[in-house]
């Protein structure tokens, strides 16, 4: 009887949780460009160091975001460096900023080249049990001759509507759309001036 109880206890090993993969919601449309830029646009894969280069979602232990951890079973479908690159490409294409917006062109081809660095991409707890998401990016756009058109830091936060991961992922989409809209506006200022010449 004792050996049967031991065998039964061995069978009740806790199961490993399933991995859950998250996609960002569909991006909001940018204001349509007045006229496409003359040059093609290349958006490189974003750079990221440490935690942000992995697929795991990152969360802060404290409200100041000084201590960070990765979720073990809550992952992005792709590393955020690729997710952000693809989102920006889609948004710029749909806005008609250039006749060609892509992730790759030969170095010999004249193009505006956009480089991004992901500096912060955290789910942050608030003291009342709610959450916010915090995103910080460095975005640079270089003209075909290498002259910087835009070289700025963009940062924003968004309160999360619920406490589950899905509502946080939705909030990431809202923040990214706002940041990319600001970058787009900065890029258009230079593009409109160049097209006017």
XYZ file of C-alpha atoms in Angstrom:
197
model
C 0.000 0.000 0.000
C 2.889 2.353 0.906
C 4.632 1.673 -2.424
C 1.379 2.330 -4.296
C 1.045 5.709 -2.534
C 4.636 6.578 -3.494
C 3.949 5.686 -7.120
C 0.822 7.832 -7.115
C 2.711 10.773 -5.584
C 5.343 10.502 -8.310
C 2.620 10.784 -10.951
C 1.379 14.098 -9.515
C 4.365 16.141 -10.678
C 3.212 19.693 -11.463
C 2.923 20.355 -15.177
C 5.082 23.004 -16.823
C 2.959 25.999 -17.911
C 2.396 26.497 -21.619
C 4.347 29.190 -23.429
C 2.174 32.092 -24.573
C 3.335 34.184 -27.525
C 2.125 37.740 -28.082
C 1.744 39.936 -31.141
C 1.242 43.681 -30.993
C -2.186 44.939 -32.107
C -2.526 46.318 -35.623
C -0.840 49.745 -35.838
C -2.811 52.969 -36.078
C -2.496 54.771 -39.394
C -0.181 57.741 -39.710
C -1.299 60.888 -41.489
C -0.762 60.410 -45.226
C 2.358 62.060 -46.614
C 1.702 65.061 -48.889
C 4.122 63.681 -51.467
C 6.435 60.671 -51.328
C 10.101 61.334 -50.715
C 12.352 60.986 -53.735
C 14.561 58.411 -52.034
C 13.768 54.884 -50.931
C 13.669 54.231 -47.180
C 15.476 51.355 -45.494
C 14.508 50.504 -41.916
C 17.217 48.415 -40.276
C 16.514 45.893 -37.524
C 16.510 47.748 -34.231
C 19.427 47.291 -31.885
C 19.000 46.240 -28.259
C 21.221 45.093 -25.435
C 20.683 42.588 -22.654
C 17.117 41.719 -21.732
C 15.546 43.572 -24.640
C 17.350 41.458 -27.244
C 15.438 38.348 -26.068
C 11.885 37.264 -26.855
C 10.708 37.235 -23.234
C 8.505 40.079 -22.033
C 10.265 42.197 -19.414
C 8.692 43.535 -16.246
C 9.903 45.791 -13.458
C 9.805 44.601 -9.859
C 9.492 48.161 -8.537
C 7.569 51.246 -9.684
C 10.828 53.079 -10.540
C 11.907 50.307 -12.903
C 15.261 49.822 -11.216
C 14.904 46.032 -10.935
C 13.868 44.050 -13.977
C 12.931 40.444 -14.645
C 11.886 38.377 -17.626
C 8.720 36.321 -17.748
C 9.529 32.631 -18.242
C 6.499 31.670 -20.348
C 5.274 35.007 -21.758
C 7.094 35.735 -25.017
C 6.911 37.955 -28.089
C 6.403 36.071 -31.365
C 9.776 37.501 -32.471
C 12.466 39.515 -30.695
C 11.257 43.102 -30.129
C 14.081 44.355 -32.370
C 12.326 42.710 -35.342
C 8.783 43.450 -34.165
C 9.513 47.196 -34.010
C 11.326 47.215 -37.360
C 8.400 45.520 -39.123
C 5.825 47.769 -37.446
C 7.646 50.933 -38.530
C 7.991 49.626 -42.099
C 4.238 48.924 -42.307
C 3.344 52.347 -40.892
C 5.674 54.266 -43.256
C 4.489 52.244 -46.279
C 0.824 52.801 -45.513
C 1.445 56.547 -45.026
C 3.071 56.736 -48.475
C 6.232 58.399 -47.173
C 8.253 56.854 -50.008
C 7.494 54.710 -53.041
C 9.806 52.095 -51.536
C 10.028 51.308 -47.821
C 11.942 48.121 -47.117
C 14.233 46.328 -44.689
C 17.060 45.778 -47.164
C 18.702 47.470 -50.130
C 22.250 47.218 -51.470
C 24.607 49.682 -49.771
C 25.349 51.164 -53.214
C 21.693 52.218 -53.634
C 20.871 55.760 -52.483
C 18.331 55.632 -49.658
C 17.286 57.206 -46.404
C 18.419 54.744 -43.760
C 16.627 54.483 -40.423
C 18.347 52.986 -37.388
C 16.613 52.377 -34.078
C 17.796 51.290 -30.635
C 15.383 49.861 -28.083
C 16.368 51.332 -24.703
C 13.373 50.407 -22.568
C 10.392 48.093 -23.121
C 9.034 47.370 -19.635
C 5.801 46.441 -17.924
C 5.847 48.494 -14.707
C 3.773 47.877 -11.537
C 1.982 50.778 -9.883
C 1.401 50.984 -6.134
C -2.346 50.376 -6.458
C -2.009 47.023 -8.246
C -2.334 48.473 -11.732
C 0.337 48.450 -14.450
C 1.798 50.767 -17.047
C 4.168 50.140 -19.936
C 7.246 52.251 -20.561
C 9.023 52.477 -23.918
C 12.167 54.393 -24.809
C 13.766 54.478 -28.269
C 16.623 56.223 -30.027
C 15.729 56.770 -33.673
C 18.019 58.123 -36.364
C 17.369 58.730 -40.058
C 20.301 59.451 -42.355
C 20.035 61.024 -45.803
C 21.635 59.139 -48.719
C 24.823 61.199 -48.247
C 25.000 60.202 -44.552
C 23.774 63.538 -43.193
C 21.512 62.972 -40.177
C 17.925 64.081 -40.829
C 16.615 63.003 -37.425
C 18.598 61.858 -34.394
C 16.356 61.868 -31.340
C 15.314 60.007 -28.214
C 11.611 59.173 -27.915
C 10.027 58.054 -24.644
C 6.453 57.532 -23.460
C 4.337 55.584 -20.961
C 0.800 54.257 -21.070
C -1.448 53.041 -18.277
C -2.708 49.501 -18.846
C -6.476 48.945 -18.943
C -6.298 45.643 -17.007
C -3.895 43.490 -15.045
C -3.365 40.696 -17.578
C -0.474 40.506 -20.053
C -2.756 40.941 -23.092
C -3.887 44.405 -22.005
C -0.236 45.336 -21.450
C 0.610 44.181 -24.991
C -2.238 46.378 -26.293
C -0.774 49.321 -24.330
C 2.648 48.700 -25.933
C 0.977 49.128 -29.315
C -0.538 52.467 -28.245
C 2.821 53.783 -26.995
C 4.744 52.637 -30.072
C 2.209 54.234 -32.396
C 2.605 57.562 -30.552
C 6.410 57.378 -30.643
C 6.526 56.404 -34.316
C 4.052 59.212 -35.132
C 6.404 61.723 -33.486
C 9.384 60.316 -35.392
C 7.363 60.381 -38.625
C 6.470 64.034 -38.064
C 10.143 64.866 -37.494
C 11.154 62.969 -40.632
C 8.445 64.636 -42.718
C 9.703 68.105 -41.769
C 13.018 67.281 -43.408
C 11.411 65.411 -46.293
C 8.992 68.217 -47.140
C 11.893 70.682 -47.135
C 13.948 68.420 -49.420
C 11.030 67.913 -51.835
C 10.466 71.676 -51.968
C 13.981 72.263 -53.368
